[in-house]
XYZ file of C-alpha atoms in Angstrom:
53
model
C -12.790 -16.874 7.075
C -9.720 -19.222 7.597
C -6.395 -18.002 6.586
C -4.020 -19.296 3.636
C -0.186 -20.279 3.942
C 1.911 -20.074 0.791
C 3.636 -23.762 1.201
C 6.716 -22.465 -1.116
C 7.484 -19.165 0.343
C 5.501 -19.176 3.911
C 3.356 -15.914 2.735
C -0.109 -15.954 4.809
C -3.655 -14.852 3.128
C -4.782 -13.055 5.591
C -8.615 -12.315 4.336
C -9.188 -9.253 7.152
C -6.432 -7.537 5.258
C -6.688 -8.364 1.671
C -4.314 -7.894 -1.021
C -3.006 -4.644 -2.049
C -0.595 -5.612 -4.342
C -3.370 -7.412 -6.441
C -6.083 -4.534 -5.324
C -7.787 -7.309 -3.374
C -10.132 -5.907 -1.368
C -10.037 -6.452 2.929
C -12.335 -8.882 3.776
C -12.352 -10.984 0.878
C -11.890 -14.956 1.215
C -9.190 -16.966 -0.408
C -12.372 -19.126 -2.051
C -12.978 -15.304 -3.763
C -9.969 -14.742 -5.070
C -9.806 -14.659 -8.927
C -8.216 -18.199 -10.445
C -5.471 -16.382 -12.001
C -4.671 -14.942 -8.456
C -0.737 -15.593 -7.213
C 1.159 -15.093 -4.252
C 2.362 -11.629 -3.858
C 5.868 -12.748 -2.660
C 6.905 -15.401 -4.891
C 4.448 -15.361 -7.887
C 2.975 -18.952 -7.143
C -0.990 -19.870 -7.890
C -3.573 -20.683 -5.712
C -3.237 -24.457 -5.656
C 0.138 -23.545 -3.352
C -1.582 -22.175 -0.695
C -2.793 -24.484 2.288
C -5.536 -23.398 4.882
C -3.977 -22.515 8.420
C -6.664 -22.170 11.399
């Protein structure tokens, strides 16, 4: 599982660690994450984020 970067805020989905914030579990891929899911830093959706390797 490849990791996310917020392009606004630089905020990294890091799947291994999950979201707490959003009680997104460890483990779970950014392709997982519910639609309405947002950046726990600064609030943005999904289409924000770009993959990282």
């Amino acid at each position: 599982m490849n990791n996310y970067k917020c392009t606004v805020c630089g905020y990294i989905y890091r799947p291994e660690r999950g979201d707490k914030l959003h009680d997104i579990e460890t483990n779970t891929s950014f392709e997982d994450l519910p639609d309405d899911w947002r950046c726990p830093t600064c609030n943005q959706p999904k289409m924000a984020f770009e993959e990282i390797k």
